[in-house]
XYZ file of C-alpha atoms in Angstrom:
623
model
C 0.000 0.000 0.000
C 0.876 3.624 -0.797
C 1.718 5.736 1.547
C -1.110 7.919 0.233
C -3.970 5.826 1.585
C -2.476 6.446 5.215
C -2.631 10.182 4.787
C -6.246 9.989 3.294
C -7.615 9.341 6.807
C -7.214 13.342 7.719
C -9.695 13.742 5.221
C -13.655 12.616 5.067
C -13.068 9.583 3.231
C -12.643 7.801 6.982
C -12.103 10.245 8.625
C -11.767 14.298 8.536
C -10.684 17.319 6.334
C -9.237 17.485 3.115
C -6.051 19.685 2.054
C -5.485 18.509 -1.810
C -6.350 21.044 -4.632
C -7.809 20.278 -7.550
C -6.525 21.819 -11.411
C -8.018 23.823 -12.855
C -10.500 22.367 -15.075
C -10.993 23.327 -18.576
C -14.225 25.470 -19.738
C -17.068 24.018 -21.187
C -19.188 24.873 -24.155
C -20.372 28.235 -23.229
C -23.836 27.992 -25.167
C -24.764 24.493 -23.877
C -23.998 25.885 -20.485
C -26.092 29.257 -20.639
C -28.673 26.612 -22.087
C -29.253 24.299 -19.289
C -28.715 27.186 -16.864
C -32.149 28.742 -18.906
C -34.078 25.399 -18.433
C -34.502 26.270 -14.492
C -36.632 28.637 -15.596
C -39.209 26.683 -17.547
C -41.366 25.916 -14.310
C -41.587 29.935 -14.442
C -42.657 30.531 -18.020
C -45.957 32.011 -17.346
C -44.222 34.702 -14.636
C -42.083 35.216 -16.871
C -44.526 36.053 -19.464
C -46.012 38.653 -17.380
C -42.461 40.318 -16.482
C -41.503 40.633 -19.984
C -45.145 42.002 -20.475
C -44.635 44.728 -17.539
C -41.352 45.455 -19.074
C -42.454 46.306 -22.865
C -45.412 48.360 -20.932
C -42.801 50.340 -18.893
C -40.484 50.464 -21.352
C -43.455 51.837 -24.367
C -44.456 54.632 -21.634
C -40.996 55.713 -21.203
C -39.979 55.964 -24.775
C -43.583 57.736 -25.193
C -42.214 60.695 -23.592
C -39.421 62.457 -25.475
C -41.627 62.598 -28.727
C -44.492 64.282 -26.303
C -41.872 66.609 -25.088
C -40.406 67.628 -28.545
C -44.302 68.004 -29.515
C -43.894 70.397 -26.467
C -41.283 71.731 -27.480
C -42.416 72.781 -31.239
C -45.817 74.492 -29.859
C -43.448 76.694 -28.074
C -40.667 77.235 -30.494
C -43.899 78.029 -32.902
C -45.784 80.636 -31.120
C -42.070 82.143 -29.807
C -41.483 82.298 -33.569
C -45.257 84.076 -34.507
C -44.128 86.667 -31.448
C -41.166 87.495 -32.805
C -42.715 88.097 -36.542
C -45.241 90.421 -34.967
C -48.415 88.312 -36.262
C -51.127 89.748 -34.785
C -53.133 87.347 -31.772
C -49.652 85.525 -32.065
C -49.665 83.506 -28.666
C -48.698 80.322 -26.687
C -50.701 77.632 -26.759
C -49.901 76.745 -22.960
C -53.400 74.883 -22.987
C -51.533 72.148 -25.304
C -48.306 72.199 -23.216
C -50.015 71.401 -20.219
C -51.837 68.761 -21.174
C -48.973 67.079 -22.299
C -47.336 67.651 -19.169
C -50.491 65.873 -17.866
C -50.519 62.913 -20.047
C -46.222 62.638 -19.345
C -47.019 62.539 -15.426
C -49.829 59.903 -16.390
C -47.287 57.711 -18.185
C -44.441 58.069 -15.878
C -46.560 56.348 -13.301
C -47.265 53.857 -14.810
C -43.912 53.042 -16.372
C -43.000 53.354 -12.494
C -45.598 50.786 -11.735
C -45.305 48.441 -14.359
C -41.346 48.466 -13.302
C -41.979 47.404 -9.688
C -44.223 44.671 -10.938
C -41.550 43.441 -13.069
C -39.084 43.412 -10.396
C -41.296 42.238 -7.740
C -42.327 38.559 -9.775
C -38.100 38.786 -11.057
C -37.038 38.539 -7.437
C -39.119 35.995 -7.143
C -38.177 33.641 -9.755
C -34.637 34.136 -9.476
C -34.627 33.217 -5.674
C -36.982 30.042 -5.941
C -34.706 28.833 -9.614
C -31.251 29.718 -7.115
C -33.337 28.029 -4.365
C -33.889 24.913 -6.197
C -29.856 24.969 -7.632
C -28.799 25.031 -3.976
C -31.249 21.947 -3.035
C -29.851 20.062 -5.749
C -26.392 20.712 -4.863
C -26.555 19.681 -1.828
C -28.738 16.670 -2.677
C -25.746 15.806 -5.260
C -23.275 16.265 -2.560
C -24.738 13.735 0.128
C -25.218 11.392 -2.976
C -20.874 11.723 -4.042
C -18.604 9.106 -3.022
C -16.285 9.776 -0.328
C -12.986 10.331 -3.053
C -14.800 13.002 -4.241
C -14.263 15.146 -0.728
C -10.604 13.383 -0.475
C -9.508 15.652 -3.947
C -11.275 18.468 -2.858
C -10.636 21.231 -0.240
C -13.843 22.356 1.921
C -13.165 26.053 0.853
C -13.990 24.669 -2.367
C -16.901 23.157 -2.510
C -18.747 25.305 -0.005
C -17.171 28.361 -2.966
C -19.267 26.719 -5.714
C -22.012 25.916 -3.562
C -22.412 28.919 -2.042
C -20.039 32.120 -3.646
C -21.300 30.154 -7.490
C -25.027 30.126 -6.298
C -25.277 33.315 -5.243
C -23.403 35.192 -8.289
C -26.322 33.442 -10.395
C -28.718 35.073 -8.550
C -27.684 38.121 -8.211
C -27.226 38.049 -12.509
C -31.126 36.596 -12.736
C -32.610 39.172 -10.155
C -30.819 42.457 -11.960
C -29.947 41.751 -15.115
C -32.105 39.324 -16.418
C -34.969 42.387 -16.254
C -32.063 44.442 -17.345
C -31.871 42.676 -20.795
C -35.590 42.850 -21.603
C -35.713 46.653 -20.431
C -33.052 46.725 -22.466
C -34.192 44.444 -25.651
C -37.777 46.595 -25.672
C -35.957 50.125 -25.257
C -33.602 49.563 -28.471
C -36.214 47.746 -30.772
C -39.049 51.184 -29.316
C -36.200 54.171 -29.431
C -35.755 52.685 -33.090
C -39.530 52.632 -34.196
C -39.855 55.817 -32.504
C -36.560 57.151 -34.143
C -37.932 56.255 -37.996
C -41.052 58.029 -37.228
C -38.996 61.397 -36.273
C -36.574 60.723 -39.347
C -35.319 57.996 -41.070
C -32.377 59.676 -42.226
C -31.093 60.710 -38.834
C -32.056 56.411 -37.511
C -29.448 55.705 -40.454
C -27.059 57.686 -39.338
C -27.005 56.913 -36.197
C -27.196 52.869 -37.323
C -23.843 53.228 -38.683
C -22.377 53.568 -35.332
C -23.672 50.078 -34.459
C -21.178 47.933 -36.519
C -18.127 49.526 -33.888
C -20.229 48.534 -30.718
C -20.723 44.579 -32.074
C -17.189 44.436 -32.694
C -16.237 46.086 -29.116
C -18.574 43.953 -27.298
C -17.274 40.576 -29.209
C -13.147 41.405 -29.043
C -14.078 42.111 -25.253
C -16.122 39.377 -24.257
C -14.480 36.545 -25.591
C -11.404 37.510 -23.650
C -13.051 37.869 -20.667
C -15.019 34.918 -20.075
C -11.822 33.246 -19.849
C -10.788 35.318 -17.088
C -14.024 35.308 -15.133
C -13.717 31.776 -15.205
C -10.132 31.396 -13.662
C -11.259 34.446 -11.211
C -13.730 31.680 -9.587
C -11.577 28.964 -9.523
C -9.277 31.586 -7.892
C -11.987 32.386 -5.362
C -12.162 28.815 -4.641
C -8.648 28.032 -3.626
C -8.937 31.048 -1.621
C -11.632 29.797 0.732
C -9.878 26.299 0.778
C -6.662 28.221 1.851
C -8.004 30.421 4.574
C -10.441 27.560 5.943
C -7.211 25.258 6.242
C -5.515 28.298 8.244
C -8.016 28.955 10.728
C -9.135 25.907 11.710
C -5.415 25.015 12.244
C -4.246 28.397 13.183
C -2.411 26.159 16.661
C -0.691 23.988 14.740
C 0.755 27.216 12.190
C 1.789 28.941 15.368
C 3.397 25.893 17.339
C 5.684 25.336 14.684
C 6.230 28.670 13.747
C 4.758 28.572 9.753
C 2.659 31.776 9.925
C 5.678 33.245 7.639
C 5.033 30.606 4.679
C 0.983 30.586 5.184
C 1.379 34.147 4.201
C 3.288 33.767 1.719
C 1.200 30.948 0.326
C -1.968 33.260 0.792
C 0.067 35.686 -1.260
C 0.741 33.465 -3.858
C -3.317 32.198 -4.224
C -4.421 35.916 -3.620
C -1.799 36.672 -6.408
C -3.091 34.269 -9.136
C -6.402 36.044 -8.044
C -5.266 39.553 -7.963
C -4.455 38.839 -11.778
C -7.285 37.356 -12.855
C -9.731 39.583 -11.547
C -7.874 42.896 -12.562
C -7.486 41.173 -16.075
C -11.441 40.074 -16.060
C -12.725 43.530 -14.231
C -10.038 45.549 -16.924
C -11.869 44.107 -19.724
C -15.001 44.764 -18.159
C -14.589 48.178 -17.007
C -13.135 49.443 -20.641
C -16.299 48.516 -22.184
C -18.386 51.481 -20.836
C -15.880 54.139 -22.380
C -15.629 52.080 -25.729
C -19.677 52.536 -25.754
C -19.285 56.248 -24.775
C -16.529 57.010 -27.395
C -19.264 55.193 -30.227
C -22.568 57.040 -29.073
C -20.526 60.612 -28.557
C -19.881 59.613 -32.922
C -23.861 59.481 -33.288
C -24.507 62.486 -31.299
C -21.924 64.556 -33.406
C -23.282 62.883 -36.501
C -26.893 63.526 -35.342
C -26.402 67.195 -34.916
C -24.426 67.754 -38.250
C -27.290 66.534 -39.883
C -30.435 67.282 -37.686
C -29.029 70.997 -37.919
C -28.740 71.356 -41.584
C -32.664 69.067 -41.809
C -34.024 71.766 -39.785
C -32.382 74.491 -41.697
C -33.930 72.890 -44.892
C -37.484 72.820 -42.834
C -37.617 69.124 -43.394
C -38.023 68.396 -39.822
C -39.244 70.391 -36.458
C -36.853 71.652 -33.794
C -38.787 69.638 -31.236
C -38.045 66.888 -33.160
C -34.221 67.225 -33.038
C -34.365 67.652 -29.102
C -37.215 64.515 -29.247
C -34.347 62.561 -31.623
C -31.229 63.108 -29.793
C -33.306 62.061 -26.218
C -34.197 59.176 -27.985
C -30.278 58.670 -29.777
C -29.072 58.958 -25.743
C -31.953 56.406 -24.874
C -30.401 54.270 -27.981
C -26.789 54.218 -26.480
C -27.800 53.135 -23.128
C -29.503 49.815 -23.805
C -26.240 49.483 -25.674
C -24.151 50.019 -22.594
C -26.416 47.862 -20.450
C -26.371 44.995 -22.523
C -22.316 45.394 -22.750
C -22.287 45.063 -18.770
C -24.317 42.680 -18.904
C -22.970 40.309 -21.354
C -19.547 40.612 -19.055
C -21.923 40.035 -15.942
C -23.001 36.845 -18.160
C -19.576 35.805 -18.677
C -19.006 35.513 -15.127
C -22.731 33.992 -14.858
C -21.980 31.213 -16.538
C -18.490 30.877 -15.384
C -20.505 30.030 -11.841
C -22.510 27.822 -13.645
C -20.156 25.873 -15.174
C -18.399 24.902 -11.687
C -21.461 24.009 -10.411
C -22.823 22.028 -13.309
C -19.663 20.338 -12.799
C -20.521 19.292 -9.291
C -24.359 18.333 -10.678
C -22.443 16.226 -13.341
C -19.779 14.341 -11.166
C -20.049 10.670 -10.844
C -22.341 9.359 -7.971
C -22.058 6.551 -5.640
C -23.232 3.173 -7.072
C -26.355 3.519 -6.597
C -28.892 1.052 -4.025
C -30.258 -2.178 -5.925
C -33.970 -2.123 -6.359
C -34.487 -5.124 -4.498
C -32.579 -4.301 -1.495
C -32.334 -7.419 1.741
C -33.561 -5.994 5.165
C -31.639 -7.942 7.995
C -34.350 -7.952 10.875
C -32.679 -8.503 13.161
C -28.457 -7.889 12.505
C -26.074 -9.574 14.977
C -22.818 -8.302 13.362
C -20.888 -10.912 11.790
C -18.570 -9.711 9.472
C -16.754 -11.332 6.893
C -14.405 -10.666 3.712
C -14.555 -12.936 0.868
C -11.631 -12.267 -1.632
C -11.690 -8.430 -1.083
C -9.540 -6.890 -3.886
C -9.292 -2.958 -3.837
C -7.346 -0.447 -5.592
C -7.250 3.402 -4.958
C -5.811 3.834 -8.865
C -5.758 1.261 -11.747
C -2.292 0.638 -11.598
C -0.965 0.171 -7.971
C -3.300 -2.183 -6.423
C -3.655 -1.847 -2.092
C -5.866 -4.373 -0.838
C -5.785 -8.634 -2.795
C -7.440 -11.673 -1.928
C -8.499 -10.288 1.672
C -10.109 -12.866 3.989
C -11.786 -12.259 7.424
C -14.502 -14.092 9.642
C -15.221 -11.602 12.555
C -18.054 -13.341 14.402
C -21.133 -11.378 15.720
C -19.912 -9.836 19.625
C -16.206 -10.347 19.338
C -13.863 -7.600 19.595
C -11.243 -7.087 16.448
C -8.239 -5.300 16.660
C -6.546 -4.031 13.475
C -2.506 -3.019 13.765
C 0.090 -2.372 11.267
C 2.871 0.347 10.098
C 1.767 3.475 8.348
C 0.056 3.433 5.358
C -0.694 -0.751 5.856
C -4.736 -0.466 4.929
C -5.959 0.041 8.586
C -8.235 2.811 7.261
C -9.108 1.005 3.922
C -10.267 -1.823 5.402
C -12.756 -0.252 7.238
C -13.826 1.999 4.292
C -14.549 -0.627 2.553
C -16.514 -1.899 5.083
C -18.487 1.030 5.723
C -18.953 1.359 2.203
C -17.319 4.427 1.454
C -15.559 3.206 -1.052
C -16.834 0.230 -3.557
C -14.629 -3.061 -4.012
C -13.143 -3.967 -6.981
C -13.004 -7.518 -6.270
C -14.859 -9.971 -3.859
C -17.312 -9.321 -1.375
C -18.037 -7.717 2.510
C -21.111 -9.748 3.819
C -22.817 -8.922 7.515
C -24.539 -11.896 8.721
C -24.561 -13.293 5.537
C -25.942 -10.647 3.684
C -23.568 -8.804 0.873
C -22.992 -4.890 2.008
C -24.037 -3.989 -1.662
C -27.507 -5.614 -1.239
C -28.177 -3.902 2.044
C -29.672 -0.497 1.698
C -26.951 2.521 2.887
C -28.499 3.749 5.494
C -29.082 0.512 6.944
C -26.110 -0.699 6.467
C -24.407 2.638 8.030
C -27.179 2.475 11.100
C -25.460 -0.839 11.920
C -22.440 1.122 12.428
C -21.361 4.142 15.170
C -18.174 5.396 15.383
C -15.302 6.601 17.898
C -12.533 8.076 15.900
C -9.342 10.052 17.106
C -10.597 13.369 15.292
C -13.935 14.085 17.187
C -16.453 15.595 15.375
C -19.000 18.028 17.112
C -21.204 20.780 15.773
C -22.121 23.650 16.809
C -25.372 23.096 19.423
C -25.519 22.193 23.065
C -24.176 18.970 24.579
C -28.010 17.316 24.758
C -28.116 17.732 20.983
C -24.592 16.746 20.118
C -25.092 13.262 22.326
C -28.721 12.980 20.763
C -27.176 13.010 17.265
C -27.048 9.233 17.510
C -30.554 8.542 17.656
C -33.058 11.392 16.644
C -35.550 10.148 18.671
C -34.028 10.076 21.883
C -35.650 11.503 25.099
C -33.674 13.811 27.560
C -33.178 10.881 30.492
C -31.766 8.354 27.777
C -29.264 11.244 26.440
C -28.498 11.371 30.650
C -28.264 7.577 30.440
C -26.233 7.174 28.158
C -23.589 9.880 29.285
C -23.216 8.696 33.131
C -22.386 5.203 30.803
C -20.330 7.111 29.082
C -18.751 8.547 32.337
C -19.317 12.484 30.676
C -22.246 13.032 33.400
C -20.148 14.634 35.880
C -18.076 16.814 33.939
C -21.485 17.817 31.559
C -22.533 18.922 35.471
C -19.917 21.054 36.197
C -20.860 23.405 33.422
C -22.611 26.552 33.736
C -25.398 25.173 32.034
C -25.188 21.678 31.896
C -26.394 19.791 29.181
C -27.944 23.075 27.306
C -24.301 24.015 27.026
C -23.629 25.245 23.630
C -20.389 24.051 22.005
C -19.104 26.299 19.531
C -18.222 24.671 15.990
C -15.012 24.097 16.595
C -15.617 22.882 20.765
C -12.448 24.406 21.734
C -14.584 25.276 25.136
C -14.359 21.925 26.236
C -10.942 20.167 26.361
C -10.517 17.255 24.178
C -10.721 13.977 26.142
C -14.322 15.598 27.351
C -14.842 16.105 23.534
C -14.090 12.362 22.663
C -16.731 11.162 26.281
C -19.073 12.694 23.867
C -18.669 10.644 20.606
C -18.892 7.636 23.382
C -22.238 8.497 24.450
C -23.022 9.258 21.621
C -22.394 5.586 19.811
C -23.944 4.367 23.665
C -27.210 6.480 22.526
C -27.330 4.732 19.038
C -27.034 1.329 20.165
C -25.295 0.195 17.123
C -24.361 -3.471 16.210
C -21.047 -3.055 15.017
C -17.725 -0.319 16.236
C -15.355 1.419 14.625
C -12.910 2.760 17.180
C -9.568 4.216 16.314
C -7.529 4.930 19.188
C -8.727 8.087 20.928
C -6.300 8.323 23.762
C -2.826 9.654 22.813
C -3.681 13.312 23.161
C -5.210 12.905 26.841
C -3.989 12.974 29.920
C -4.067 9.804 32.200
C -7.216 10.505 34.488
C -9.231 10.971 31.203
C -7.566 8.279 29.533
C -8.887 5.363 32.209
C -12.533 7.199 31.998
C -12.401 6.938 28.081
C -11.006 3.473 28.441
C -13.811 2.494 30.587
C -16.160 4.237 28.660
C -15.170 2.206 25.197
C -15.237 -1.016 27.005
C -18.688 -0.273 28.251
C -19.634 0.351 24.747
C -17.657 -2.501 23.423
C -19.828 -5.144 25.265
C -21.698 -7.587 23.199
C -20.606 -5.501 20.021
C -18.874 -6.268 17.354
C -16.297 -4.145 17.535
C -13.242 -2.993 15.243
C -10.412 -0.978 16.742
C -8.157 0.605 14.702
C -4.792 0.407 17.254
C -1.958 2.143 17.527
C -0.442 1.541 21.148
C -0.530 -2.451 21.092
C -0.624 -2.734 24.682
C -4.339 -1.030 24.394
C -5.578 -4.452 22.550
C -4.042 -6.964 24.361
C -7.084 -8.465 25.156
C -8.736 -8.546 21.674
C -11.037 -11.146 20.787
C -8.318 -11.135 17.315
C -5.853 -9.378 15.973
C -5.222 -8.790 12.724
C -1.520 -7.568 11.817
C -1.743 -5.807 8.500
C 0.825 -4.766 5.859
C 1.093 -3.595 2.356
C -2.800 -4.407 2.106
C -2.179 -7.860 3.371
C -3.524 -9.670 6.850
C -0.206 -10.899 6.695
C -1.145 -12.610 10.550
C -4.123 -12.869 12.558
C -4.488 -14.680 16.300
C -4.815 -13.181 20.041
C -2.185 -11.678 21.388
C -0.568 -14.359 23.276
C -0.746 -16.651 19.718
C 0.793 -13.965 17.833
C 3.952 -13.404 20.626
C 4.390 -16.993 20.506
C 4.875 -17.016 16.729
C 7.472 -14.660 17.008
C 6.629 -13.057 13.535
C 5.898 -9.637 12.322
C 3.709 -8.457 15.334
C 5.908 -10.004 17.776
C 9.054 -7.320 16.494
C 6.526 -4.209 16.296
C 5.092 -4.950 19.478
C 8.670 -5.681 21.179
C 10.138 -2.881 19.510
C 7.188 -0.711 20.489
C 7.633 -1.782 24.542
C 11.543 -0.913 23.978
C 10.343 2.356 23.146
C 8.364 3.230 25.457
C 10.445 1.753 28.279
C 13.385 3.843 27.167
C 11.290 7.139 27.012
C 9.960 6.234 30.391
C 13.654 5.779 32.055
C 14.899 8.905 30.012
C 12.034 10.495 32.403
């Protein structure tokens, strides 16, 4: 075996966190992305239909306006004009101006209203599509196997799960209304533009062909970055979770220096990324601004020497170049926008990725039921490989009968962990078969099969949430005297008791507030609470002092009794009464027997446990 399977158990394959990154993966089809990302929306069609319906109403009402005003506009230019020339009755028809001023109020109202509506049902839709992204996610992420989590830092996943899912919302709820404000303003400021004069629309029209090509030099080279920005993001969170959780062990050995300097380095790569992708972004609005100043200068060349020639109103030239402005700002919009997009689907494509990984073999239809499990274990012929090529675990053979206690030793990186992976069904054999009570693991049901088991591991595990809670864990429908029950087994009553509020304690998520041999009384009573049929226990002793030790001790042969138990040992003189031992190496049960047999044979256990006793007894006379 590798010396890589050893080092998995930090992570949640057995056992705890991961700290492996994974490359950079390469970008997928950006249209068949943007695609499925549009089919969450097909439950919403009909709201949708009314939003883009509110929008064209606002949007018609708005663009309404400037021609009103340049009507406005040429009533009073016209009687100004009369005035002037001395025509006799020659007045201002202010009657006319203010009922347009009426009917412009009228319309800005409703444009207003129409505009909440839209953004009232958009805010809607983009939380419940989001909402349903995140269920699936996390659906998909209880339903990976465990080597999924072993490549993966948690900064990560909870990045595309969380960071990813929100950045798609955000792009629904704002600019999704933004495009069809957008869409309906361009296709109305045109209409409403030919009306005025098609000459000046032309004009202006042959400013279009420099926006396109903007918009399509920019955004190509962008998505690219807005991509890499994510990933970026990603590593980031992995990094700092990594550093905070183990911000003791950075200090104790004096590495704060060179996790700054790594941060650098990741903060760096995203530094680079983001400037490049935000750059690219941010030079689009002046690239729009530099084409529509060309229209306006275009627009007044022209419009000037139309009115000279009495071919058009003044009003209309102040009506056109409101509209021409109107005409450059959908323009600018849908340029932010279609960077916004880029990182949109950038999100999307990480966590499609996670939607698309491969799942754990899924539960036959016709799954057994075992009635009444008694926890006899065996291995048939158990092959397993972590990669194709370098095979770990071959022709494996065990008979642990139901009750008896098994204890599992070996060097570093021998398949202690593996072993009971396998058997846990965390990860899938390649060869042979597990069977409990007779019954083949991959017949049973998961959560059956992982209700047989409760486990005791070195790294405790508690979440945030009072004691009661934490020790309840093991069996949802415990009552408050059997959580009590099964701590005083446990022996965690009396220190639970000491605190300032008992059992309603509240341990925070990391439970530094309580030390950790009271931590690992917990996980005991909690596996007491559960009642399970078979253990997993993995040494939990080394880091505590000796009073706690005996008390945990006691505690895990309490829970041991009539239990099939596996004990994943590290001190050999902890197992010394084992029901069996199996000595493992290079994947192998190269010996089995009790620990008296296995002395006598004077074989591979024999020299680690003999060297092991030398070892100790010289540290204890060096004290």
């Amino acid at each position: 075996m590798s010396k890589e399977e050893d080092s998995r158990r930090g992570r949640s394959g057995g056992w705890g966190r991961a700290h492996m990154r994974v490359p950079a993966q390469k970008a997928k089809n950006f249209k068949g992305t943007f695609k499925r990302l549009m089919t969450y929306l097909k439950p919403h069609v009909w709201t949708l239909i009314v939003v883009f319906a509110a929008a064209i109403l606002s949007t018609i009402f708005s663009i309404i306006a400037p021609k009103l005003m340049g009507d406005a506009t040429t009533k009073l230019f016209q009687g100004m004009m009369l005035k002037l020339k001395g025509v006799p009755d020659a007045r201002i028809d202010f009657g006319y101006i203010w009922n347009i001023v009426v009917v412009l109020f009228v319309l800005y109202v409703l444009s207003s209203l129409f505009t909440y509506v839209m953004q009232y049902l958009m805010s809607g839709v983009s939380q419940k599509m989001v909402y349903v992204l995140r269920k699936q996610v996390n659906e998909k992420l209880a339903r990976l196997p465990i080597s999924y989590f072993d490549s993966r830092t948690y900064g990560e996943v909870l990045s595309r799960a969380v960071n990813d899912s929100e950045n798609i919302s955000n792009t629904l709820q704002q600019s999704l209304t933004a495009s069809i404000t957008s869409i309906v303003t361009l296709l109305g400021v045109v209409v409403m533009m030919l009306t005025i004069s098609p000459l000046l629309t032309l004009v202006l029209l042959l400013t279009l062909p420099l926006s396109f090509v903007g918009i399509t030099f920019i955004t190509r080279r962008s998505q690219g970055y807005f991509k890499q920005q994510q990933e970026q993001i990603g590593h980031l969170n992995g990094h700092v979770e990594e550093m905070f959780t183990g911000h003791q062990i950075i200090k104790s050995y004096s590495r704060e220096r060179q996790s700054i300097q790594n941060f650098k380095k990741i903060n760096g790569r995203l530094y680079d990324s983001a400037w490049k992708a935000q750059f690219l972004s941010g030079i689009m609005m002046p690239l729009m601004m530099f084409v529509g100043n060309i229209g306006f200068v275009l627009i007044s060349v022209v419009g000037g020497i139309l009115v000279i020639k009495r071919s058009i109103e003044i009003g209309d030239i102040q009506a056109f170049i409101q509209y021409a402005r109107q005409f450059s700002q959908p323009l600018n919009q849908i340029a932010n926008i279609s960077n916004i997009i880029q990182s949109t689907v950038a999100s999307a494509e990480r966590i499609f990725e996670i939607l698309d990984e491969k799942e754990d073999v899924a539960d036959l239809p016709n799954v057994t039921v075992l009635e009444h499990p008694q926890g006899h274990v065996r291995f048939e012929d158990v092959g397993f490989r972590y990669k194709e090529d370098s095979p770990l675990i071959e022709h494996m053979n065990i008979d642990v009968k139901a009750g008896r206690s098994v204890a599992i030793v070996g060097p570093t990186g021998a398949g202690k962990t593996t072993l009971v992976n396998l058997l846990m069904r965390f990860y899938e054999c390649r060869s042979g078969k597990i069977s409990v009570d007779g019954v083949d693991i991959t017949k049973l049901k998961r959560e059956q099969l992982h209700h047989l088991f409760g486990m005791v591991l070195q790294d405790t595990w508690l979440f945030k949430g009072t004691i009661r809670e934490n020790i309840a864990y093991g069996r949802q429908d415990a009552t408050k005297e059997e959580v009590i029950r099964a701590a005083r087994a446990a022996h965690a009553d009396h220190f639970i008791r000491t605190l300032p509020d008992g059992y309603d304690t509240v341990l925070n998520e990391e439970g530094t507030n309580i030390s950790q041999g009271q931590k690992q009384l917990l996980t005991i009573a909690r596996a007491l609470l559960a009642d399970p049929v078979i253990l997993i226990l993995d040494e939990a002793t080394s880091s505590v002092d000796t009073r706690t030790e005996v008390h945990i001790q006691k505690a895990m042969q309490k829970l041991m009794q009539n239990r099939t138990s596996f004990v994943i040992a590290h001190r050999l003189s902890t197992i010394q009464d084992a029901d069996l031992i199996l000595v493992m190496n290079h994947g192998q049960v190269i010996e089995q027997g009790t620990h008296q047999s296995l002395l006598q044979a004077g074989g591979f256990y024999s020299e680690l446990y003999n060297s092991q006793f030398a070892t100790e007894a010289e540290e204890k006379g060096a004290v």
